[in-house]
Amino acid sequence: MNLINVASAALILVALGAVAVAKQTSRPKTTLVAAIGGLLGVNGLTVLACGLALALTLLSPSSVLAQTADATGASNVALGAALATGLACIGAGIAVGIAGAAAIGGITEKPEILGRTLIFVGLAEGIAIYGLIISFMILQG
């Protein structure tokens, strides 16, 4: 099964779930527009792609990792490095989404706080870099 097919199927299932939730609310059109808009946002697609990659990594054993396995468990090194980077990037995507939304709201009310809000968004982005550094440390050891 192709990764693009899996991602497309996941997007369709999430969209159908959003439609089902929107039918149960008092304002279904507004709920549906907000859900689909959030799903199609850059952070939503990033989190979805990372989650799908993580699920595919955990559910399907790779032949490359299986061929390099030995008694010390060296096959888990690559999986550990991938998890460190993947989970850190998911966390960074969520943090940047929340901090960015708050920054936009703050800037619309008080434009002179632009520099301070960019610092908070940058700090949230640092989470992904920390995960990447940890994965390099795992692969070197």
mmCIF file of C-alpha atoms in Angstrom:
data_model
loop_
_atom_site.group_PDB
_atom_site.id
_atom_site.type_symbol
_atom_site.label_atom_id
_atom_site.label_comp_id
_atom_site.label_asym_id
_atom_site.label_seq_id
_atom_site.Cartn_x
_atom_site.Cartn_y
_atom_site.Cartn_z
ATOM 1 C CA MET A 1 0.000 0.000 0.000
ATOM 2 C CA ASN A 2 1.333 3.356 -1.016
ATOM 3 C CA LEU A 3 1.901 6.084 1.603
ATOM 4 C CA ILE A 4 -0.048 8.585 -0.495
ATOM 5 C CA ASN A 5 -3.050 6.246 -0.535
ATOM 6 C CA VAL A 6 -2.885 5.861 3.242
ATOM 7 C CA ALA A 7 -2.628 9.636 3.753
ATOM 8 C CA SER A 8 -5.536 10.246 1.376
ATOM 9 C CA ALA A 9 -7.676 7.665 3.135
ATOM 10 C CA ALA A 10 -6.845 9.219 6.504
ATOM 11 C CA LEU A 11 -7.798 12.702 5.265
ATOM 12 C CA ILE A 12 -11.103 11.369 3.936
ATOM 13 C CA LEU A 13 -11.880 9.610 7.228
ATOM 14 C CA VAL A 14 -11.076 12.726 9.248
ATOM 15 C CA ALA A 15 -13.240 14.861 6.943
ATOM 16 C CA LEU A 16 -16.132 12.402 7.322
ATOM 17 C CA GLY A 17 -15.684 12.527 11.081
ATOM 18 C CA ALA A 18 -15.823 16.328 10.949
ATOM 19 C CA VAL A 19 -19.068 16.142 8.967
ATOM 20 C CA ALA A 20 -20.552 13.748 11.536
ATOM 21 C CA VAL A 21 -19.621 16.083 14.390
ATOM 22 C CA ALA A 22 -20.928 19.130 12.516
ATOM 23 C CA LYS A 23 -24.356 17.509 12.065
ATOM 24 C CA GLN A 24 -24.764 17.238 15.843
ATOM 25 C CA THR A 25 -24.062 20.917 16.606
ATOM 26 C CA SER A 26 -26.444 23.860 16.516
ATOM 27 C CA ARG A 27 -24.406 25.663 13.810
ATOM 28 C CA PRO A 28 -23.180 22.872 11.507
ATOM 29 C CA LYS A 29 -21.847 25.078 8.702
ATOM 30 C CA THR A 30 -19.617 27.128 10.997
ATOM 31 C CA THR A 31 -18.351 24.009 12.770
ATOM 32 C CA LEU A 32 -17.598 22.262 9.486
ATOM 33 C CA VAL A 33 -15.766 25.287 8.040
ATOM 34 C CA ALA A 34 -13.643 25.581 11.195
ATOM 35 C CA ALA A 35 -12.831 21.846 11.267
ATOM 36 C CA ILE A 36 -11.879 21.613 7.601
ATOM 37 C CA GLY A 37 -9.943 24.901 7.783
ATOM 38 C CA GLY A 38 -7.930 23.604 10.726
ATOM 39 C CA LEU A 39 -7.386 20.284 8.970
ATOM 40 C CA LEU A 40 -6.073 21.948 5.829
ATOM 41 C CA GLY A 41 -3.820 24.307 7.759
ATOM 42 C CA VAL A 42 -0.080 23.757 7.578
ATOM 43 C CA ASN A 43 0.180 22.602 11.189
ATOM 44 C CA GLY A 44 -2.745 20.215 10.847
ATOM 45 C CA LEU A 45 -1.246 18.550 7.793
ATOM 46 C CA THR A 46 2.163 18.372 9.465
ATOM 47 C CA VAL A 47 0.772 16.663 12.538
ATOM 48 C CA LEU A 48 -1.258 14.295 10.359
ATOM 49 C CA ALA A 49 1.756 13.369 8.206
ATOM 50 C CA CYS A 50 3.981 12.817 11.256
ATOM 51 C CA GLY A 51 1.305 10.714 12.933
ATOM 52 C CA LEU A 52 0.835 8.582 9.822
ATOM 53 C CA ALA A 53 4.588 8.111 9.422
ATOM 54 C CA LEU A 54 4.898 7.131 13.078
ATOM 55 C CA ALA A 55 2.003 4.681 12.810
ATOM 56 C CA LEU A 56 3.415 3.114 9.655
ATOM 57 C CA THR A 57 6.854 2.841 11.271
ATOM 58 C CA LEU A 58 5.479 1.133 14.347
ATOM 59 C CA LEU A 59 3.022 -1.156 12.549
ATOM 60 C CA SER A 60 5.140 -2.406 9.660
ATOM 61 C CA PRO A 61 8.566 -3.865 10.425
ATOM 62 C CA SER A 62 11.219 -2.718 7.998
ATOM 63 C CA SER A 63 13.340 -5.315 6.250
ATOM 64 C CA VAL A 64 16.410 -3.092 6.612
ATOM 65 C CA LEU A 65 16.037 -2.930 10.388
ATOM 66 C CA ALA A 66 15.324 -6.656 10.552
ATOM 67 C CA GLN A 67 18.464 -7.514 8.566
ATOM 68 C CA THR A 68 20.749 -5.520 10.858
ATOM 69 C CA ALA A 69 19.352 -6.929 14.077
ATOM 70 C CA ASP A 70 21.790 -8.638 16.382
ATOM 71 C CA ALA A 71 21.861 -9.795 19.995
ATOM 72 C CA THR A 72 22.403 -6.244 21.308
ATOM 73 C CA GLY A 73 19.248 -4.903 19.665
ATOM 74 C CA ALA A 74 20.954 -2.554 17.207
ATOM 75 C CA SER A 75 17.824 -2.552 15.055
ATOM 76 C CA ASN A 76 16.059 -0.401 17.622
ATOM 77 C CA VAL A 77 18.591 2.425 17.295
ATOM 78 C CA ALA A 78 17.088 3.761 14.065
ATOM 79 C CA LEU A 79 13.567 3.426 15.451
ATOM 80 C CA GLY A 80 14.560 5.339 18.591
ATOM 81 C CA ALA A 81 16.112 8.131 16.555
ATOM 82 C CA ALA A 82 13.017 8.318 14.346
ATOM 83 C CA LEU A 83 10.730 8.465 17.367
ATOM 84 C CA ALA A 84 12.822 11.210 18.979
ATOM 85 C CA THR A 85 12.622 13.404 15.902
ATOM 86 C CA GLY A 86 9.034 12.551 14.979
ATOM 87 C CA LEU A 87 7.497 13.106 18.387
ATOM 88 C CA ALA A 88 9.499 16.315 18.909
ATOM 89 C CA CYS A 89 8.268 17.630 15.551
ATOM 90 C CA ILE A 90 4.669 16.778 16.420
ATOM 91 C CA GLY A 91 5.037 18.644 19.713
ATOM 92 C CA ALA A 92 6.663 21.602 17.967
ATOM 93 C CA GLY A 93 3.866 21.745 15.397
ATOM 94 C CA ILE A 94 1.223 21.829 18.121
ATOM 95 C CA ALA A 95 3.152 24.442 20.125
ATOM 96 C CA VAL A 96 3.753 26.696 17.114
ATOM 97 C CA GLY A 97 0.085 26.458 16.166
ATOM 98 C CA ILE A 98 -1.066 27.540 19.615
ATOM 99 C CA ALA A 99 1.619 30.210 20.089
ATOM 100 C CA GLY A 100 1.101 31.548 16.557
ATOM 101 C CA ALA A 101 -2.649 31.877 17.028
ATOM 102 C CA ALA A 102 -2.137 33.691 20.322
ATOM 103 C CA ALA A 103 0.513 35.916 18.718
ATOM 104 C CA ILE A 104 -1.806 36.913 15.877
ATOM 105 C CA GLY A 105 -4.547 37.741 18.380
ATOM 106 C CA GLY A 106 -2.170 39.802 20.493
ATOM 107 C CA ILE A 107 -0.720 41.671 17.518
ATOM 108 C CA THR A 108 -4.179 42.679 16.274
ATOM 109 C CA GLU A 109 -4.932 44.299 19.615
ATOM 110 C CA LYS A 110 -1.487 45.757 20.322
ATOM 111 C CA PRO A 111 0.845 45.873 17.262
ATOM 112 C CA GLU A 112 3.933 46.927 19.251
ATOM 113 C CA ILE A 113 4.290 43.459 20.837
ATOM 114 C CA LEU A 114 5.264 41.826 17.527
ATOM 115 C CA GLY A 115 8.879 41.209 18.570
ATOM 116 C CA ARG A 116 7.929 39.565 21.850
ATOM 117 C CA THR A 117 5.409 37.264 20.190
ATOM 118 C CA LEU A 118 7.980 36.122 17.630
ATOM 119 C CA ILE A 119 10.269 35.065 20.487
ATOM 120 C CA PHE A 120 7.590 32.744 21.865
ATOM 121 C CA VAL A 121 6.951 31.205 18.445
ATOM 122 C CA GLY A 122 10.713 30.696 18.023
ATOM 123 C CA LEU A 123 10.964 29.016 21.424
ATOM 124 C CA ALA A 124 8.221 26.599 20.418
ATOM 125 C CA GLU A 125 10.091 25.813 17.196
ATOM 126 C CA GLY A 126 13.180 24.941 19.240
ATOM 127 C CA ILE A 127 11.444 21.785 20.448
ATOM 128 C CA ALA A 128 11.925 20.209 17.008
ATOM 129 C CA ILE A 129 15.615 21.106 16.998
ATOM 130 C CA TYR A 130 16.067 19.489 20.427
ATOM 131 C CA GLY A 131 14.510 16.282 19.098
ATOM 132 C CA LEU A 132 16.830 16.361 16.096
ATOM 133 C CA ILE A 133 19.870 16.803 18.346
ATOM 134 C CA ILE A 134 18.766 13.861 20.500
ATOM 135 C CA SER A 135 18.345 11.682 17.403
ATOM 136 C CA PHE A 136 21.886 12.583 16.282
ATOM 137 C CA MET A 137 23.151 11.626 19.735
ATOM 138 C CA ILE A 138 21.305 8.301 19.540
ATOM 139 C CA LEU A 139 22.744 7.517 16.104
ATOM 140 C CA GLN A 140 26.307 8.401 17.166
ATOM 141 C CA GLY A 141 26.265 6.216 20.270
#
